[in-house]
Amino acid sequence: MLYNNIKHVINHFKFEGTYKSVEELLSGNINSTYLLTYGKPDGSEARYILQRINTVAFKNPEELMKNVQLVINHITATMARARLSTDRHILEFIPVKGPLTTESPLLYKDERGEYWRADIFIDNATAYNQISDPALFYEAGRGFGEFQKYLSDFPADKLTETIPDFHNTKKRFYNFVASVAADKVGRVSELEEEIDFFFDRRKMMSTIVDMIERGELPLRVTHNDTKLNNVMIDNTTKKALCVIDLDTVMPGSALYDYGDAIRYGASTAAEDEPDLSKIDVDMDLFREFTRGFVSETKEVLTREEVLALPMGVKVITCELAMRFLTDYIDGDIYFKVNRPQHNLIRARAQMRLLEKFEEKYDEMVEYVEKIVAEGKEE
Ligand code: GN1
Ligand code: MG
């Protein structure tokens, strides 16, 4: 019974009305997410998202919620200055009821030491897991681009790194090597080909970190987890509404956000597709997202950054493939899994997807060059 998982928590939040039902949302790989329905006295319904924060991934939920609130405040102020309505455009958290159990008024710590938070479910909007309509993917690009734009003057030193070195792909490679060496659960002997795959791409994977170190790419405040289902799209207007899942907003590179969104959204198959023959890159989707993203960020990103966007796609796809394989080698301790070898299946799918991006890399670069050239003519 799902209700059993949440019954000790729901009365600690200022929800409106009386509890009616709960459903688990399964698209996230880290936190546990529940959709709650409440009945209001006037007969209408209120819906909320309730989440248990995974403390294996996020070691300090209190600092995390402080970050999230700072980001929300910043975007709210920016939108207010531009006289834009924030209604349904920004996550709205529900305060905790009763004596505080943590430093944050938005975070409840239960008797088991688990951390919970809740926000208003955005009605009449969809977080797509897959899109085939390029116009919708353009909107996703615009939504993430707009988010990047709103964060462009955010003071990075105010944020805690909720997961240190999250996209430090160089360090992730060393962690991967350490996991291979430790071989904790005896899975390494069957993974020779997969392991070679990452050794072959070691230099490519370091590109962004190296460029940041050399000052060729600016460090920005970025979202860092821009899967398609982290931008809500309005069901009526079909416009991007709200970027969600702000847990990993930290200093990073615009290439990560662009890259991860293309990785997930421009693929013809699911992230964990076991049939590798189904995995390819939809170049129409790639182009539309790119146009949407650049339309919002052209005043913010440097020319070098825009030209380097396709490198973000390769680096992030390789990084995630390697993270999945590392977790498989470690015995599935980080990502939620729902079948045996799930992390290996994910790793193989992302490896195939990376090969497809490698095949199409020149075409991707030509496209961003074209966009940069067009921008100059304007
Ligand atoms: C995790 O939980 P979710 O789906 O928002 C992960 C991302 C991965 C993604 C892959 C904190 O995100 O980095 O890209 O899975 N988040 C964290 O599906 O590790
Ligand atoms: Mg997430």
Short mmCIF file of C-alpha atoms and ligand atoms in Angstrom, two decimals:
data_model
loop_
_atom_site.label_atom_id
_atom_site.label_comp_id
_atom_site.label_asym_id
_atom_site.label_seq_id
_atom_site.Cartn_x
_atom_site.Cartn_y
_atom_site.Cartn_z
CA MET A 1 0.00 0.00 0.00
CA LEU A 2 1.43 3.32 -1.13
CA TYR A 3 -0.49 5.16 1.55
CA ASN A 4 1.64 3.37 4.13
CA ASN A 5 4.76 5.10 2.78
CA ILE A 6 3.37 8.58 3.29
CA LYS A 7 0.78 8.45 6.06
CA HIS A 8 3.23 9.56 8.75
CA VAL A 9 4.25 12.58 6.67
CA ILE A 10 1.22 14.21 5.08
CA ASN A 11 -0.14 15.82 8.21
CA HIS A 12 3.09 17.73 8.65
CA PHE A 13 2.48 19.92 5.60
CA LYS A 14 0.00 22.77 5.16
CA PHE A 15 -2.08 21.05 2.50
CA GLU A 16 -5.51 22.47 1.77
CA GLY A 17 -8.56 20.24 2.29
CA THR A 18 -8.68 16.56 3.13
CA TYR A 19 -6.57 13.71 1.80
CA LYS A 20 -8.17 11.66 -0.99
CA SER A 21 -5.58 9.56 -2.83
CA VAL A 22 -1.95 8.96 -3.70
CA GLU A 23 -0.14 7.77 -6.81
CA GLU A 24 3.60 7.16 -7.23
CA LEU A 25 5.36 8.92 -10.10
CA LEU A 26 8.12 6.71 -11.38
CA SER A 27 10.06 8.74 -13.91
CA GLY A 28 12.79 9.97 -11.51
CA ASN A 29 15.81 7.79 -10.80
CA ILE A 30 16.79 9.24 -7.43
CA ASN A 31 14.07 10.70 -5.18
CA SER A 32 10.74 9.01 -4.41
CA THR A 33 7.86 11.07 -5.79
CA TYR A 34 4.16 10.91 -4.94
CA LEU A 35 1.19 12.73 -6.43
CA LEU A 36 -1.39 13.53 -3.76
CA THR A 37 -4.99 14.54 -4.34
CA TYR A 38 -6.88 16.53 -1.73
CA GLY A 39 -10.57 17.47 -1.67
CA LYS A 40 -11.24 21.11 -0.89
CA PRO A 41 -14.36 22.24 1.02
CA ASP A 42 -15.84 23.77 -2.15
CA GLY A 43 -15.77 20.37 -3.83
CA SER A 44 -12.77 21.10 -6.08
CA GLU A 45 -9.48 19.20 -5.89
CA ALA A 46 -5.96 20.29 -5.02
CA ARG A 47 -2.98 18.27 -6.17
CA TYR A 48 0.45 18.20 -4.62
CA ILE A 49 3.81 16.58 -5.25
CA LEU A 50 5.36 14.99 -2.17
CA GLN A 51 8.99 13.89 -2.38
CA ARG A 52 11.33 11.94 -0.17
CA ILE A 53 14.85 13.17 -0.80
CA ASN A 54 17.40 10.47 -1.48
CA THR A 55 20.25 11.14 0.93
CA VAL A 56 22.63 8.72 -0.78
CA ALA A 57 22.70 11.25 -3.65
CA PHE A 58 21.98 14.43 -1.69
CA LYS A 59 23.97 14.38 1.52
CA ASN A 60 22.66 17.68 2.84
CA PRO A 61 18.93 18.22 2.17
CA GLU A 62 18.80 21.39 4.29
CA GLU A 63 21.44 23.13 2.18
CA LEU A 64 19.73 21.76 -0.91
CA MET A 65 16.40 23.36 0.02
CA LYS A 66 18.17 26.65 0.72
CA ASN A 67 19.59 26.56 -2.81
CA VAL A 68 16.19 25.78 -4.28
CA GLN A 69 14.59 28.69 -2.42
CA LEU A 70 17.34 31.10 -3.51
CA VAL A 71 16.86 30.08 -7.13
CA ILE A 72 13.09 30.47 -6.88
CA ASN A 73 13.45 33.91 -5.27
CA HIS A 74 15.88 35.03 -7.93
CA ILE A 75 13.67 33.97 -10.82
CA THR A 76 10.59 35.42 -9.16
CA ALA A 77 12.33 38.79 -8.78
CA THR A 78 13.60 38.71 -12.38
CA MET A 79 10.14 37.93 -13.73
CA ALA A 80 8.55 40.60 -11.55
CA ARG A 81 10.95 43.22 -12.93
CA ALA A 82 9.92 42.17 -16.44
CA ARG A 83 6.26 42.36 -15.34
CA LEU A 84 5.73 38.68 -16.15
CA SER A 85 3.27 36.58 -14.19
CA THR A 86 4.92 33.82 -12.20
CA ASP A 87 1.66 31.89 -11.84
CA ARG A 88 2.34 28.22 -12.78
CA HIS A 89 5.80 29.29 -14.01
CA ILE A 90 7.74 28.60 -10.84
CA LEU A 91 7.69 25.76 -8.32
CA GLU A 92 5.75 26.65 -5.20
CA PHE A 93 6.65 24.74 -2.07
CA ILE A 94 4.25 24.02 0.78
CA PRO A 95 5.48 25.01 4.25
CA VAL A 96 5.75 22.51 7.04
CA LYS A 97 3.08 22.57 9.73
CA GLY A 98 3.93 22.59 13.44
CA PRO A 99 7.36 22.84 15.06
CA LEU A 100 10.24 22.82 12.60
CA THR A 101 12.21 19.58 12.36
CA THR A 102 14.95 21.05 10.16
CA GLU A 103 16.53 24.44 9.47
CA SER A 104 14.24 24.86 6.48
CA PRO A 105 10.54 25.74 6.83
CA LEU A 106 10.00 23.69 3.65
CA LEU A 107 11.56 20.46 4.82
CA TYR A 108 10.16 17.85 7.20
CA LYS A 109 12.39 15.24 8.85
CA ASP A 110 10.51 12.15 10.01
CA GLU A 111 11.30 9.83 12.94
CA ARG A 112 13.39 7.61 10.68
CA GLY A 113 15.53 10.58 9.69
CA GLU A 114 14.10 10.77 6.15
CA TYR A 115 13.64 14.21 4.56
CA TRP A 116 10.42 15.22 2.81
CA ARG A 117 9.16 18.26 0.90
CA ALA A 118 6.02 19.13 -1.01
CA ASP A 119 5.02 21.48 -3.80
CA ILE A 120 1.94 22.41 -5.77
CA PHE A 121 1.33 20.17 -8.77
CA ILE A 122 1.10 22.29 -11.92
CA ASP A 123 -2.28 21.54 -13.46
CA ASN A 124 -3.06 21.27 -17.14
CA ALA A 125 0.59 20.76 -18.04
CA THR A 126 2.71 17.77 -19.06
CA ALA A 127 6.22 16.59 -18.26
CA TYR A 128 6.83 14.50 -21.37
CA ASN A 129 9.01 11.42 -21.28
CA GLN A 130 9.26 11.40 -25.04
CA ILE A 131 8.30 13.84 -27.76
CA SER A 132 8.00 13.27 -31.48
CA ASP A 133 6.60 16.68 -32.42
CA PRO A 134 9.54 19.01 -33.18
CA ALA A 135 7.49 22.09 -32.25
CA LEU A 136 7.09 20.79 -28.70
CA PHE A 137 10.79 20.06 -28.45
CA TYR A 138 11.49 23.61 -29.66
CA GLU A 139 9.44 24.76 -26.66
CA ALA A 140 11.44 22.52 -24.34
CA GLY A 141 14.59 24.18 -25.69
CA ARG A 142 13.09 27.60 -25.16
CA GLY A 143 12.07 26.67 -21.62
CA PHE A 144 15.53 25.47 -20.60
CA GLY A 145 17.12 28.39 -22.47
CA GLU A 146 14.93 30.85 -20.62
CA PHE A 147 15.87 29.21 -17.32
CA GLN A 148 19.54 29.64 -18.22
CA LYS A 149 18.88 33.27 -19.07
CA TYR A 150 17.15 33.89 -15.73
CA LEU A 151 20.13 32.42 -13.90
CA SER A 152 22.70 34.39 -15.88
CA ASP A 153 23.06 37.05 -13.17
CA PHE A 154 22.67 34.70 -10.22
CA PRO A 155 25.58 35.00 -7.76
CA ALA A 156 27.15 31.54 -7.89
CA ASP A 157 28.92 31.93 -4.55
CA LYS A 158 25.54 31.86 -2.75
CA LEU A 159 24.93 28.27 -3.80
CA THR A 160 26.13 25.11 -2.13
CA GLU A 161 27.30 22.34 -4.44
CA THR A 162 24.53 19.85 -3.62
CA ILE A 163 26.54 17.07 -5.27
CA PRO A 164 30.20 18.07 -5.48
CA ASP A 165 31.86 17.49 -8.87
CA PHE A 166 28.51 16.44 -10.33
CA HIS A 167 29.59 16.98 -13.95
CA ASN A 168 33.32 16.80 -13.39
CA THR A 169 33.66 14.10 -16.02
CA LYS A 170 37.38 13.82 -15.45
CA LYS A 171 36.85 12.90 -11.80
CA ARG A 172 33.97 10.64 -12.75
CA PHE A 173 36.37 8.73 -14.98
CA TYR A 174 38.78 8.22 -12.08
CA ASN A 175 35.89 7.06 -9.87
CA PHE A 176 34.90 4.64 -12.59
CA VAL A 177 38.45 3.27 -12.74
CA ALA A 178 38.44 2.89 -8.95
CA SER A 179 35.15 0.96 -9.09
CA VAL A 180 36.53 -1.32 -11.78
CA ALA A 181 39.59 -1.97 -9.64
CA ALA A 182 37.51 -2.65 -6.51
CA ASP A 183 35.06 -4.92 -8.36
CA LYS A 184 32.92 -5.06 -5.21
CA VAL A 185 30.26 -7.44 -6.46
CA GLY A 186 32.29 -9.42 -9.00
CA ARG A 187 30.72 -8.03 -12.18
CA VAL A 188 33.82 -6.67 -13.88
CA SER A 189 35.06 -9.80 -15.66
CA GLU A 190 32.11 -9.72 -18.05
CA LEU A 191 32.45 -6.05 -18.94
CA GLU A 192 35.69 -5.88 -20.92
CA GLU A 193 34.17 -4.28 -24.00
CA GLU A 194 32.19 -1.72 -22.03
CA ILE A 195 35.21 -0.75 -19.97
CA ASP A 196 37.36 -0.28 -23.09
CA PHE A 197 34.66 1.95 -24.54
CA PHE A 198 35.25 4.55 -21.81
CA PHE A 199 39.03 4.29 -21.84
CA ASP A 200 38.86 5.04 -25.59
CA ARG A 201 36.93 8.23 -24.86
CA ARG A 202 38.86 9.48 -21.87
CA LYS A 203 40.22 12.60 -23.59
CA MET A 204 36.92 13.55 -25.19
CA MET A 205 35.20 13.29 -21.82
CA SER A 206 37.61 15.79 -20.26
CA THR A 207 37.04 18.45 -22.91
CA ILE A 208 34.58 20.66 -21.04
CA VAL A 209 36.36 20.52 -17.70
CA ASP A 210 39.63 21.37 -19.49
CA MET A 211 38.06 24.26 -21.41
CA ILE A 212 36.62 25.70 -18.20
CA GLU A 213 40.00 25.35 -16.50
CA ARG A 214 41.72 27.13 -19.38
CA GLY A 215 39.15 29.93 -19.27
CA GLU A 216 37.76 29.09 -22.71
CA LEU A 217 34.28 28.42 -21.35
CA PRO A 218 32.67 30.44 -18.56
CA LEU A 219 31.43 28.79 -15.40
CA ARG A 220 27.74 29.64 -14.99
CA VAL A 221 24.90 28.70 -12.70
CA THR A 222 23.12 25.89 -14.51
CA HIS A 223 20.34 23.37 -13.93
CA ASN A 224 22.48 20.27 -14.56
CA ASP A 225 19.62 17.79 -14.96
CA THR A 226 17.70 18.93 -18.04
CA LYS A 227 15.83 15.80 -19.01
CA LEU A 228 12.77 16.53 -21.10
CA ASN A 229 10.50 15.61 -18.19
CA ASN A 230 12.02 18.40 -16.12
CA VAL A 231 10.25 21.08 -18.14
CA MET A 232 6.47 21.32 -17.90
CA ILE A 233 4.62 22.19 -21.10
CA ASP A 234 1.17 23.80 -20.98
CA ASN A 235 -1.50 21.45 -22.38
CA THR A 236 -3.53 24.29 -23.86
CA THR A 237 -0.97 26.73 -25.24
CA LYS A 238 1.73 24.06 -25.86
CA LYS A 239 4.26 26.55 -24.50
CA ALA A 240 7.00 25.75 -21.99
CA LEU A 241 5.73 26.75 -18.57
CA CYS A 242 8.03 25.82 -15.77
CA VAL A 243 11.40 24.15 -15.22
CA ILE A 244 11.24 21.71 -12.33
CA ASP A 245 13.66 19.58 -10.27
CA LEU A 246 15.97 22.32 -9.04
CA ASP A 247 18.06 20.02 -6.84
CA THR A 248 21.20 20.21 -8.93
CA VAL A 249 21.21 23.93 -9.73
CA MET A 250 24.90 24.65 -9.19
CA PRO A 251 27.86 26.21 -10.94
CA GLY A 252 28.35 24.40 -14.24
CA SER A 253 28.48 24.90 -17.98
CA ALA A 254 25.66 25.77 -20.37
CA LEU A 255 26.96 22.84 -22.42
CA TYR A 256 25.80 20.43 -19.73
CA ASP A 257 22.21 21.66 -19.81
CA TYR A 258 22.01 21.76 -23.57
CA GLY A 259 23.84 18.43 -23.86
CA ASP A 260 21.71 16.51 -21.39
CA ALA A 261 18.49 17.77 -22.94
CA ILE A 262 19.55 16.64 -26.42
CA ARG A 263 20.84 13.33 -25.05
CA TYR A 264 17.50 12.47 -23.58
CA GLY A 265 15.04 14.22 -25.85
CA ALA A 266 16.50 13.81 -29.33
CA SER A 267 16.92 10.05 -28.95
CA THR A 268 14.45 7.86 -30.80
CA ALA A 269 14.26 5.45 -27.85
CA ALA A 270 13.94 5.41 -24.09
CA GLU A 271 17.00 5.96 -21.93
CA ASP A 272 16.96 2.27 -20.94
CA GLU A 273 15.92 0.73 -24.27
CA PRO A 274 17.24 -2.85 -24.36
CA ASP A 275 16.86 -3.22 -28.15
CA LEU A 276 19.86 -1.24 -29.37
CA SER A 277 18.63 -1.26 -32.96
CA LYS A 278 15.89 1.17 -31.93
CA ILE A 279 18.32 3.81 -30.73
CA ASP A 280 19.14 6.69 -33.06
CA VAL A 281 19.22 10.48 -33.12
CA ASP A 282 16.29 12.39 -34.56
CA MET A 283 18.01 15.31 -36.28
CA ASP A 284 14.77 17.30 -36.67
CA LEU A 285 14.35 17.19 -32.92
CA PHE A 286 18.00 18.14 -32.48
CA ARG A 287 17.60 21.18 -34.73
CA GLU A 288 14.37 22.40 -33.18
CA PHE A 289 15.63 22.14 -29.59
CA THR A 290 18.82 23.94 -30.60
CA ARG A 291 16.85 26.79 -32.18
CA GLY A 292 14.63 27.10 -29.12
CA PHE A 293 17.55 27.04 -26.68
CA VAL A 294 19.63 29.57 -28.62
CA SER A 295 16.66 31.88 -29.21
CA GLU A 296 16.53 32.48 -25.45
CA THR A 297 20.24 32.46 -24.66
CA LYS A 298 21.79 34.31 -27.58
CA GLU A 299 22.38 37.43 -25.50
CA VAL A 300 23.88 35.42 -22.67
CA LEU A 301 26.10 32.73 -24.19
CA THR A 302 29.41 33.54 -25.85
CA ARG A 303 29.99 32.65 -29.50
CA GLU A 304 32.47 29.95 -28.39
CA GLU A 305 29.87 28.41 -26.13
CA VAL A 306 27.25 28.16 -28.85
CA LEU A 307 29.80 26.62 -31.21
CA ALA A 308 30.76 24.10 -28.51
CA LEU A 309 27.19 23.01 -27.71
CA PRO A 310 27.44 19.71 -29.65
CA MET A 311 30.48 18.80 -27.54
CA GLY A 312 28.16 19.03 -24.52
CA VAL A 313 25.97 16.33 -26.05
CA LYS A 314 28.86 13.90 -26.44
CA VAL A 315 30.38 14.59 -23.03
CA ILE A 316 27.13 14.30 -21.09
CA THR A 317 26.01 11.15 -22.91
CA CYS A 318 29.38 9.54 -22.27
CA GLU A 319 29.35 10.68 -18.66
CA LEU A 320 25.92 9.24 -17.96
CA ALA A 321 26.70 5.97 -19.73
CA MET A 322 29.77 5.67 -17.51
CA ARG A 323 27.79 6.63 -14.38
CA PHE A 324 25.29 3.84 -15.12
CA LEU A 325 28.07 1.34 -15.67
CA THR A 326 29.88 2.48 -12.52
CA ASP A 327 26.71 1.95 -10.50
CA TYR A 328 26.25 -1.50 -12.03
CA ILE A 329 29.82 -2.37 -11.04
CA ASP A 330 29.27 -0.97 -7.53
CA GLY A 331 26.16 -3.16 -7.04
CA ASP A 332 23.33 -0.67 -7.88
CA ILE A 333 23.60 1.68 -4.96
CA TYR A 334 22.85 5.07 -6.55
CA PHE A 335 20.19 4.84 -9.28
CA LYS A 336 16.85 3.16 -8.61
CA VAL A 337 16.60 -0.07 -10.58
CA ASN A 338 13.45 -2.01 -11.49
CA ARG A 339 14.91 -5.22 -12.94
CA PRO A 340 18.15 -7.21 -12.85
CA GLN A 341 20.94 -5.58 -14.88
CA HIS A 342 18.90 -2.39 -15.28
CA ASN A 343 21.98 -0.20 -14.90
CA LEU A 344 23.88 -2.29 -17.45
CA ILE A 345 20.98 -2.00 -19.89
CA ARG A 346 20.97 1.77 -19.36
CA ALA A 347 24.73 1.99 -19.85
CA ARG A 348 24.59 0.02 -23.10
CA ALA A 349 21.72 2.12 -24.42
CA GLN A 350 23.60 5.35 -23.68
CA MET A 351 26.78 3.94 -25.24
CA ARG A 352 24.90 3.18 -28.45
CA LEU A 353 23.33 6.62 -28.36
CA LEU A 354 26.78 8.18 -27.99
CA GLU A 355 27.97 6.29 -31.08
CA LYS A 356 25.04 7.77 -32.97
CA PHE A 357 25.95 11.27 -31.76
CA GLU A 358 29.54 10.65 -32.83
CA GLU A 359 28.35 9.71 -36.32
CA LYS A 360 26.29 12.89 -36.53
CA TYR A 361 28.72 15.18 -34.77
CA ASP A 362 29.92 17.08 -37.86
CA GLU A 363 26.35 17.69 -38.93
CA MET A 364 25.53 19.00 -35.46
CA VAL A 365 28.52 21.35 -35.52
CA GLU A 366 27.57 22.62 -39.00
CA TYR A 367 24.12 23.41 -37.70
CA VAL A 368 25.32 25.50 -34.75
CA GLU A 369 27.77 27.28 -37.07
CA LYS A 370 24.85 28.16 -39.28
CA ILE A 371 22.89 29.50 -36.33
CA VAL A 372 25.85 31.63 -35.22
CA ALA A 373 26.26 33.00 -38.78
CA GLU A 374 22.55 33.84 -39.00
CA GLY A 375 22.73 35.59 -35.62
CA LYS A 376 25.40 37.94 -36.99
CA GLU A 377 23.22 38.99 -39.91
CA GLU A 378 20.34 40.05 -37.70
C1 GN1 B 1 18.85 11.22 -12.33
O1 GN1 B 1 16.25 11.40 -10.80
P1 GN1 B 1 16.34 12.12 -12.07
O2 GN1 B 1 15.66 11.37 -13.14
O3 GN1 B 1 15.88 13.55 -11.98
C2 GN1 B 1 20.22 11.87 -12.14
C3 GN1 B 1 20.63 12.59 -13.41
C4 GN1 B 1 20.62 11.63 -14.57
C5 GN1 B 1 19.24 10.99 -14.69
C6 GN1 B 1 19.21 9.96 -15.77
C7 GN1 B 1 20.87 13.74 -8.94
O4 GN1 B 1 17.89 12.24 -12.47
O5 GN1 B 1 21.94 13.10 -13.25
O6 GN1 B 1 20.94 12.29 -15.77
O7 GN1 B 1 18.86 10.37 -13.45
N1 GN1 B 1 20.16 12.80 -11.02
C8 GN1 B 1 21.08 12.78 -10.04
O8 GN1 B 1 17.93 9.55 -16.03
O9 GN1 B 1 22.03 12.01 -10.05
MG MG B 2 16.48 14.97 -10.93
#
